[in-house]
């Protein structure tokens, strides 16, 4: 039986300390780097996000099976002993894992079928598959052309080191290729066509590779990584700035707020740390001290009207919902990648905001909030569409709506399993009910 969540907040004062989990984005990259390094790289502070836990398990089991088979071939065990490598890998709704594992398994020597949830089978992967095929990978589609599930046949033989990929679809395609680049016999020269979406995520990938001794050059639209060895090192995963964004929204919708988020630093690899700058427009100051950041709510008129979120799309739902709650009729750009996420996030936002009379109007990739018919219902049911960020972006509305009910409360496990518990610790009333 699915568990829904009833959420209430009796007042608009918020004060307390929150310990955030490790960044899912950083952790997923670190885990693949660890696997590709052959054990030289070790990951610290692994995220407890479901996606990261899943990816860690898949990579670990694959490495264990490879190690056992190598022992058999080397005569370390009787030849009658057989250890089957992974043959079918189901990543459920984990989009990052699908992209990263497609590249990872493309250069392994075992045959693997990568599949996932029904929604995952609707999320395109053709651009990445085409690039990997051009490099020398053997990949077939099991069902629909351009979409998972896919069969990766192993026997990789590099055909070229120079490939091109569109920059405005998903930075995860680019990251997937960059992660395996140093393991390619001839390295990789990646030409990015057009404008690069979510550039900070690519910069994060390169910074983490550099921390593991993988050097690169980036001239204009070309990123080059030669064949080279990983160094023995440790990669420490920072707390999650994407998760921090929900607390910034809570602070913005409160009358008084003092929230301390542990472990976050002013200088982060994560592009979503830009939330500090964005939220300064809404009267939230960020004071970095005592090993974290203190959020303070100050009275301030909101003047900024236009937000370009192409470099931080994971913040979009949080900011759009917050602006709607504040009657701030802002304009947003850079949201096109939201349509191919866990759900069509644009349509999901439009549908749920309509329940409080707010419109999100799309005109030629520009999105405008219309709050002219907004009202505050006594109770609001939030459909989450199997999307963790829909649940967490709408949760701050409990500060202005007496009662919220969220479909499928555990959906937050994907990136922030402790979300409802943390809300409860800081003064929200959280109740689980059977749907």
Coordinates of C-alpha atoms in Angstrom, one line a residue:
X1 CA 0.0 0.0 0.0
X2 CA 1.4 3.4 -1.0
X3 CA 2.0 5.9 1.8
X4 CA 0.8 9.5 1.4
X5 CA 2.0 12.4 3.6
X6 CA -0.2 14.9 5.4
X7 CA 1.8 18.1 6.1
X8 CA 0.9 21.0 8.3
X9 CA 2.7 24.0 9.9
X10 CA 0.8 25.8 12.6
X11 CA 2.8 29.0 12.4
X12 CA 5.2 30.8 10.1
X13 CA 8.3 30.7 12.3
X14 CA 11.1 28.2 11.4
X15 CA 14.2 27.7 13.4
X16 CA 16.6 24.7 13.7
X17 CA 19.5 22.7 12.3
X18 CA 19.4 20.4 9.4
X19 CA 22.1 17.8 8.4
X20 CA 21.9 17.2 4.7
X21 CA 22.8 14.0 2.9
X22 CA 25.7 13.9 0.4
X23 CA 25.1 15.4 -3.0
X24 CA 23.6 12.8 -5.4
X25 CA 25.2 14.6 -8.4
X26 CA 28.7 14.4 -6.9
X27 CA 28.2 11.0 -5.5
X28 CA 27.1 9.4 -8.7
X29 CA 30.1 10.8 -10.5
X30 CA 32.5 9.8 -7.7
X31 CA 31.2 6.2 -7.8
X32 CA 31.8 5.8 -11.5
X33 CA 35.2 7.3 -11.2
X34 CA 35.9 4.8 -8.3
X35 CA 34.8 1.9 -10.5
X36 CA 36.9 3.0 -13.5
X37 CA 40.0 3.6 -11.4
X38 CA 40.2 -0.1 -10.5
X39 CA 40.1 0.7 -6.8
X40 CA 42.6 3.5 -6.7
X41 CA 39.9 6.1 -6.0
X42 CA 37.8 5.8 -2.8
X43 CA 34.6 7.7 -2.1
X44 CA 33.9 9.3 1.2
X45 CA 30.5 10.4 2.5
X46 CA 28.4 8.4 0.0
X47 CA 24.9 9.8 -0.3
X48 CA 22.0 7.9 1.1
X49 CA 19.9 9.0 -1.8
X50 CA 18.2 5.9 -3.4
X51 CA 19.8 6.7 -6.8
X52 CA 23.3 6.7 -5.3
X53 CA 22.7 3.6 -3.2
X54 CA 21.4 1.8 -6.3
X55 CA 24.4 2.9 -8.5
X56 CA 26.9 1.9 -5.8
X57 CA 25.4 -1.6 -5.6
X58 CA 25.4 -2.2 -9.3
X59 CA 29.0 -1.1 -9.7
X60 CA 30.1 -3.1 -6.7
X61 CA 28.4 -6.3 -8.0
X62 CA 29.8 -5.9 -11.4
X63 CA 33.3 -5.4 -10.0
X64 CA 32.9 -8.5 -7.8
X65 CA 31.8 -10.7 -10.6
X66 CA 34.7 -9.5 -12.8
X67 CA 37.2 -10.1 -10.0
X68 CA 35.9 -13.6 -9.4
X69 CA 36.1 -14.5 -13.1
X70 CA 39.6 -13.2 -13.3
X71 CA 40.6 -15.4 -10.4
X72 CA 39.1 -18.4 -12.1
X73 CA 40.9 -17.7 -15.3
X74 CA 44.2 -17.2 -13.4
X75 CA 43.8 -20.6 -11.8
X76 CA 43.0 -19.2 -8.4
X77 CA 40.0 -21.4 -8.1
X78 CA 38.7 -24.7 -9.7
X79 CA 37.6 -24.2 -13.3
X80 CA 34.2 -25.7 -12.4
X81 CA 33.5 -22.5 -10.4
X82 CA 31.6 -20.0 -12.5
X83 CA 30.7 -16.5 -11.6
X84 CA 28.1 -14.9 -13.9
X85 CA 28.6 -11.2 -14.6
X86 CA 25.6 -8.9 -14.5
X87 CA 23.3 -9.6 -17.5
X88 CA 20.3 -7.5 -16.8
X89 CA 20.5 -4.2 -14.8
X90 CA 17.2 -2.5 -13.8
X91 CA 17.9 1.0 -12.6
X92 CA 14.2 1.8 -12.0
X93 CA 13.6 5.6 -12.3
X94 CA 17.3 6.6 -11.9
X95 CA 18.0 8.7 -14.9
X96 CA 21.6 9.7 -14.0
X97 CA 22.4 6.0 -13.4
X98 CA 21.0 5.1 -16.9
X99 CA 23.2 7.7 -18.6
X100 CA 26.4 7.0 -16.6
X101 CA 26.0 3.2 -16.8
X102 CA 25.3 3.3 -20.5
X103 CA 28.8 4.8 -21.0
X104 CA 30.4 2.6 -18.3
X105 CA 29.1 -0.7 -19.6
X106 CA 29.8 0.3 -23.2
X107 CA 33.6 -0.1 -22.6
X108 CA 33.3 -3.2 -20.4
X109 CA 33.8 -6.7 -21.7
X110 CA 30.6 -8.3 -20.5
X111 CA 27.1 -8.2 -22.2
X112 CA 24.5 -6.2 -20.3
X113 CA 20.9 -5.2 -20.8
X114 CA 20.1 -1.8 -19.2
X115 CA 16.4 -1.3 -18.4
X116 CA 14.3 0.7 -16.0
X117 CA 10.9 1.9 -15.0
X118 CA 8.1 2.7 -17.5
X119 CA 9.0 6.4 -17.3
X120 CA 12.7 5.5 -17.9
X121 CA 11.6 3.8 -21.2
X122 CA 10.1 7.1 -22.3
X123 CA 13.2 9.2 -21.6
X124 CA 15.5 9.5 -24.7
X125 CA 19.0 8.1 -24.8
X126 CA 19.7 8.1 -28.5
X127 CA 22.1 11.0 -28.5
X128 CA 24.4 9.2 -26.1
X129 CA 24.0 5.8 -27.8
X130 CA 24.9 7.4 -31.2
X131 CA 28.0 8.9 -29.7
X132 CA 29.1 5.7 -28.1
X133 CA 28.5 3.7 -31.3
X134 CA 30.7 6.2 -33.1
X135 CA 33.4 5.7 -30.6
X136 CA 33.2 1.9 -31.1
X137 CA 30.6 0.6 -28.8
X138 CA 28.2 -2.2 -29.8
X139 CA 24.7 -1.2 -28.5
X140 CA 21.2 -2.4 -29.7
X141 CA 17.8 -1.2 -28.7
X142 CA 15.6 -3.9 -27.2
X143 CA 12.3 -2.2 -27.7
X144 CA 11.8 1.4 -29.1
X145 CA 14.5 3.0 -31.2
X146 CA 16.3 5.8 -29.2
X147 CA 15.0 4.7 -25.8
X148 CA 15.8 2.1 -23.1
X149 CA 16.0 -0.8 -22.6
X150 CA 19.4 -1.2 -24.5
X151 CA 21.8 -4.1 -24.9
X152 CA 25.5 -3.4 -24.5
X153 CA 27.5 -6.2 -26.1
X154 CA 31.0 -5.5 -24.9
X155 CA 34.0 -6.0 -27.2
X156 CA 34.6 -2.3 -27.4
X157 CA 37.2 -1.3 -30.0
X158 CA 37.8 2.4 -30.3
X159 CA 37.2 3.7 -33.9
X160 CA 37.7 7.4 -33.3
X161 CA 38.6 9.9 -30.6
X162 CA 36.7 12.8 -32.0
X163 CA 32.9 13.0 -31.7
X164 CA 30.3 15.8 -31.5
X165 CA 27.3 16.0 -29.3
X166 CA 24.5 18.6 -28.8
X167 CA 24.9 20.8 -25.8
X168 CA 21.3 21.8 -25.2
X169 CA 19.7 18.4 -24.4
X170 CA 21.2 17.0 -21.2
X171 CA 24.6 17.6 -19.6
X172 CA 24.5 14.0 -18.3
X173 CA 25.2 12.7 -21.8
X174 CA 28.4 14.8 -21.9
X175 CA 29.4 13.8 -18.4
X176 CA 28.9 10.1 -19.2
X177 CA 31.3 10.4 -22.0
X178 CA 33.8 12.5 -20.0
X179 CA 33.8 10.0 -17.2
X180 CA 35.0 7.2 -19.5
X181 CA 37.4 9.3 -21.6
X182 CA 40.6 8.5 -19.8
X183 CA 39.9 4.8 -20.2
X184 CA 39.6 5.1 -24.0
X185 CA 42.8 3.9 -25.7
X186 CA 42.9 7.1 -27.9
X187 CA 41.3 9.4 -25.3
X188 CA 38.4 11.7 -26.3
X189 CA 38.0 15.0 -28.1
X190 CA 34.4 16.1 -27.5
X191 CA 33.0 18.8 -29.6
X192 CA 29.9 20.4 -28.1
X193 CA 27.4 21.7 -30.7
X194 CA 25.5 24.9 -29.8
X195 CA 24.9 26.3 -26.4
X196 CA 25.8 24.1 -23.4
X197 CA 22.9 23.5 -21.0
X198 CA 23.8 23.1 -17.3
X199 CA 27.4 24.0 -17.7
X200 CA 28.1 23.8 -14.0
X201 CA 27.4 20.1 -14.0
X202 CA 30.1 19.5 -16.7
X203 CA 32.5 21.7 -14.7
X204 CA 31.8 19.6 -11.6
X205 CA 32.6 16.4 -13.6
X206 CA 35.9 17.8 -14.8
X207 CA 36.8 19.0 -11.4
X208 CA 36.2 15.6 -9.8
X209 CA 38.2 13.9 -12.6
X210 CA 41.0 16.4 -11.9
X211 CA 41.0 15.5 -8.2
X212 CA 41.6 11.9 -9.3
X213 CA 44.6 13.1 -11.5
X214 CA 42.7 13.1 -14.8
X215 CA 43.7 16.2 -16.7
X216 CA 41.7 17.9 -19.5
X217 CA 41.8 20.9 -21.8
X218 CA 38.7 23.0 -22.7
X219 CA 39.1 25.3 -25.6
X220 CA 36.0 27.0 -26.9
X221 CA 33.5 24.2 -27.5
X222 CA 36.1 21.3 -27.4
X223 CA 36.9 19.3 -24.3
X224 CA 39.8 16.9 -24.6
X225 CA 41.0 14.1 -22.3
X226 CA 43.8 11.8 -23.2
X227 CA 44.3 8.2 -22.1
X228 CA 45.8 8.4 -18.6
X229 CA 45.9 6.7 -15.2
X230 CA 43.9 7.6 -12.1
X231 CA 45.8 8.5 -9.0
X232 CA 45.3 6.9 -5.6
X233 CA 43.1 9.4 -3.8
X234 CA 39.9 10.0 -1.9
X235 CA 36.9 11.9 -3.2
X236 CA 34.8 13.5 -0.5
X237 CA 31.2 14.1 -1.4
X238 CA 29.8 17.4 -0.3
X239 CA 26.3 17.9 1.2
X240 CA 23.6 18.4 -1.4
X241 CA 22.9 22.0 -2.4
X242 CA 19.8 20.8 -4.4
X243 CA 18.4 19.6 -1.1
X244 CA 19.4 22.9 0.5
X245 CA 17.1 24.8 -1.9
X246 CA 14.0 23.5 -0.3
X247 CA 15.1 25.0 3.0
X248 CA 15.8 28.3 1.3
X249 CA 12.2 28.2 0.0
X250 CA 10.9 27.5 3.5
X251 CA 12.8 30.4 4.8
X252 CA 11.4 32.7 2.1
X253 CA 7.8 31.7 2.8
X254 CA 8.2 32.1 6.6
X255 CA 7.7 35.3 8.7
X256 CA 10.8 34.5 10.7
X257 CA 13.5 32.0 9.8
X258 CA 16.9 30.9 11.2
X259 CA 17.9 27.6 9.6
X260 CA 21.5 26.2 9.9
X261 CA 22.5 23.7 7.2
X262 CA 25.6 21.8 8.2
X263 CA 28.6 21.0 6.0
X264 CA 27.8 23.4 3.2
X265 CA 30.7 25.6 2.1
X266 CA 30.8 28.9 0.1
X267 CA 33.0 27.4 -2.6
X268 CA 31.3 24.3 -4.0
X269 CA 31.5 22.2 -7.1
X270 CA 27.8 22.1 -7.3
X271 CA 26.1 24.5 -9.7
X272 CA 23.0 24.6 -7.4
X273 CA 25.0 26.5 -4.8
X274 CA 23.8 29.5 -6.9
X275 CA 20.6 29.3 -4.8
X276 CA 22.4 31.6 -2.3
X277 CA 22.5 34.4 -5.0
X278 CA 19.0 33.7 -6.2
X279 CA 17.5 33.7 -2.7
X280 CA 19.2 36.9 -1.8
X281 CA 16.6 38.5 -4.0
X282 CA 13.9 37.2 -1.7
X283 CA 15.5 38.5 1.6
X284 CA 17.4 35.3 2.6
X285 CA 21.0 35.9 3.7
X286 CA 23.5 33.1 3.7
X287 CA 26.1 33.3 6.5
X288 CA 28.9 30.8 6.2
X289 CA 30.2 29.9 9.6
X290 CA 30.8 27.1 12.1
X291 CA 31.1 24.5 9.3
X292 CA 27.8 25.3 7.5
X293 CA 25.5 28.0 6.4
X294 CA 23.0 30.0 8.4
X295 CA 19.8 31.1 6.6
X296 CA 18.3 34.3 7.9
X297 CA 15.0 35.9 6.7
X298 CA 15.0 39.7 6.4
X299 CA 12.3 42.0 5.2
X300 CA 13.1 43.0 1.6
X301 CA 11.1 44.0 -1.4
X302 CA 11.3 41.6 -4.3
X303 CA 12.5 43.4 -7.5
X304 CA 14.0 40.7 -9.7
X305 CA 11.5 39.6 -12.3
X306 CA 13.5 37.4 -14.7
X307 CA 15.3 34.1 -13.8
X308 CA 17.4 32.2 -16.4
X309 CA 17.7 28.7 -14.9
X310 CA 19.5 26.9 -17.8
X311 CA 22.5 26.3 -15.6
X312 CA 20.6 25.1 -12.6
X313 CA 17.4 23.3 -13.8
X314 CA 17.0 21.2 -10.7
X315 CA 16.2 24.5 -8.8
X316 CA 13.4 25.4 -11.2
X317 CA 10.4 23.7 -9.5
X318 CA 11.5 25.1 -6.1
X319 CA 11.8 28.7 -7.4
X320 CA 8.7 28.6 -9.5
X321 CA 6.5 27.3 -6.7
X322 CA 8.0 29.8 -4.2
X323 CA 7.3 32.7 -6.6
X324 CA 3.8 31.6 -7.0
X325 CA 3.3 31.4 -3.2
X326 CA 4.7 34.9 -2.9
X327 CA 2.5 36.3 -5.7
X328 CA 5.6 37.2 -7.5
X329 CA 4.8 37.1 -11.3
X330 CA 8.3 36.2 -12.4
X331 CA 9.5 35.1 -15.9
X332 CA 11.7 32.0 -16.3
X333 CA 13.9 30.8 -19.1
X334 CA 16.2 27.7 -19.5
X335 CA 13.5 25.2 -18.5
X336 CA 13.4 23.1 -21.7
X337 CA 15.2 20.1 -20.2
X338 CA 12.5 19.8 -17.5
X339 CA 10.3 18.1 -20.1
X340 CA 12.5 15.0 -20.2
X341 CA 13.1 14.5 -16.5
X342 CA 11.4 12.0 -14.1
X343 CA 8.2 13.5 -15.5
X344 CA 7.3 16.4 -17.8
X345 CA 8.1 18.9 -15.0
X346 CA 6.6 21.8 -16.9
X347 CA 3.2 20.1 -17.3
X348 CA 3.4 18.9 -13.7
X349 CA 4.0 22.4 -12.4
X350 CA 1.2 23.8 -14.5
X351 CA -1.2 21.1 -13.3
X352 CA -0.4 21.4 -9.6
X353 CA -0.2 25.3 -9.5
X354 CA -3.7 25.4 -11.1
X355 CA -5.0 23.9 -7.9
X356 CA -4.4 27.3 -6.3
X357 CA -5.4 29.3 -9.3
X358 CA -1.9 30.1 -10.6
X359 CA -1.0 29.7 -14.3
X360 CA 2.5 29.0 -15.7
X361 CA 2.2 30.3 -19.3
X362 CA 4.6 29.1 -22.0
X363 CA 5.5 31.2 -25.0
X364 CA 8.4 30.3 -27.2
X365 CA 10.4 28.7 -24.3
X366 CA 9.7 31.6 -22.0
X367 CA 7.5 30.9 -18.9
X368 CA 5.5 33.5 -17.1
X369 CA 3.7 33.2 -13.8
X370 CA 0.2 34.6 -13.7
X371 CA -1.1 34.9 -10.1
X372 CA -4.1 37.1 -10.9
X373 CA -6.6 34.4 -10.0
X374 CA -4.6 32.9 -7.1
X375 CA -6.4 31.7 -4.0
X376 CA -5.4 29.9 -0.8
X377 CA -7.3 26.6 -0.4
X378 CA -7.9 25.1 3.0
X379 CA -6.5 21.9 1.8
X380 CA -4.5 20.9 -1.3
X381 CA -3.6 17.5 -2.7
X382 CA -0.3 17.3 -4.5
X383 CA 0.3 14.7 -7.2
X384 CA 4.0 13.9 -7.3
X385 CA 4.2 12.1 -10.7
X386 CA 6.9 9.7 -9.3
X387 CA 9.1 12.8 -9.1
X388 CA 11.0 13.5 -5.9
X389 CA 11.4 17.2 -6.7
X390 CA 7.7 17.8 -7.2
X391 CA 7.1 16.7 -3.6
X392 CA 9.9 18.7 -2.1
X393 CA 9.3 21.8 -4.1
X394 CA 5.6 22.0 -3.0
X395 CA 6.3 21.1 0.7
X396 CA 7.1 24.8 1.7
X397 CA 3.5 25.7 0.8
X398 CA 2.5 24.2 4.2
X399 CA 3.5 27.6 5.5
X400 CA 0.6 29.3 3.6
X401 CA -1.9 26.4 3.1
X402 CA -3.4 24.9 6.3
X403 CA -3.1 21.3 5.1
X404 CA -1.2 19.6 2.2
X405 CA -1.5 15.9 1.2
X406 CA 1.3 14.5 -0.9
X407 CA 0.8 11.4 -3.1
X408 CA 3.5 8.8 -2.6
X409 CA 5.6 10.3 0.3
X410 CA 8.5 7.9 -0.2
X411 CA 9.2 9.4 -3.7
X412 CA 11.7 11.7 -1.9
X413 CA 13.9 8.7 -1.2
X414 CA 15.4 9.2 -4.7
X415 CA 17.5 12.1 -3.5
X416 CA 16.7 13.1 0.1
X417 CA 15.3 10.2 2.1
X418 CA 15.3 12.1 5.4
X419 CA 13.2 15.0 4.0
X420 CA 10.0 14.4 5.9
X421 CA 11.8 13.5 9.1
X422 CA 13.9 16.8 8.8
X423 CA 10.7 18.8 8.3
X424 CA 9.2 17.2 11.5
X425 CA 12.4 17.9 13.5
X426 CA 12.1 21.6 12.6
X427 CA 8.5 22.0 13.6
X428 CA 6.3 20.7 10.8
X429 CA 3.5 18.2 11.5
X430 CA 4.1 15.2 9.3
X431 CA 1.7 12.2 9.2
X432 CA 1.8 9.1 7.1
X433 CA -1.5 7.7 5.8
X434 CA -2.3 4.8 3.5
X435 CA -3.5 5.9 0.1

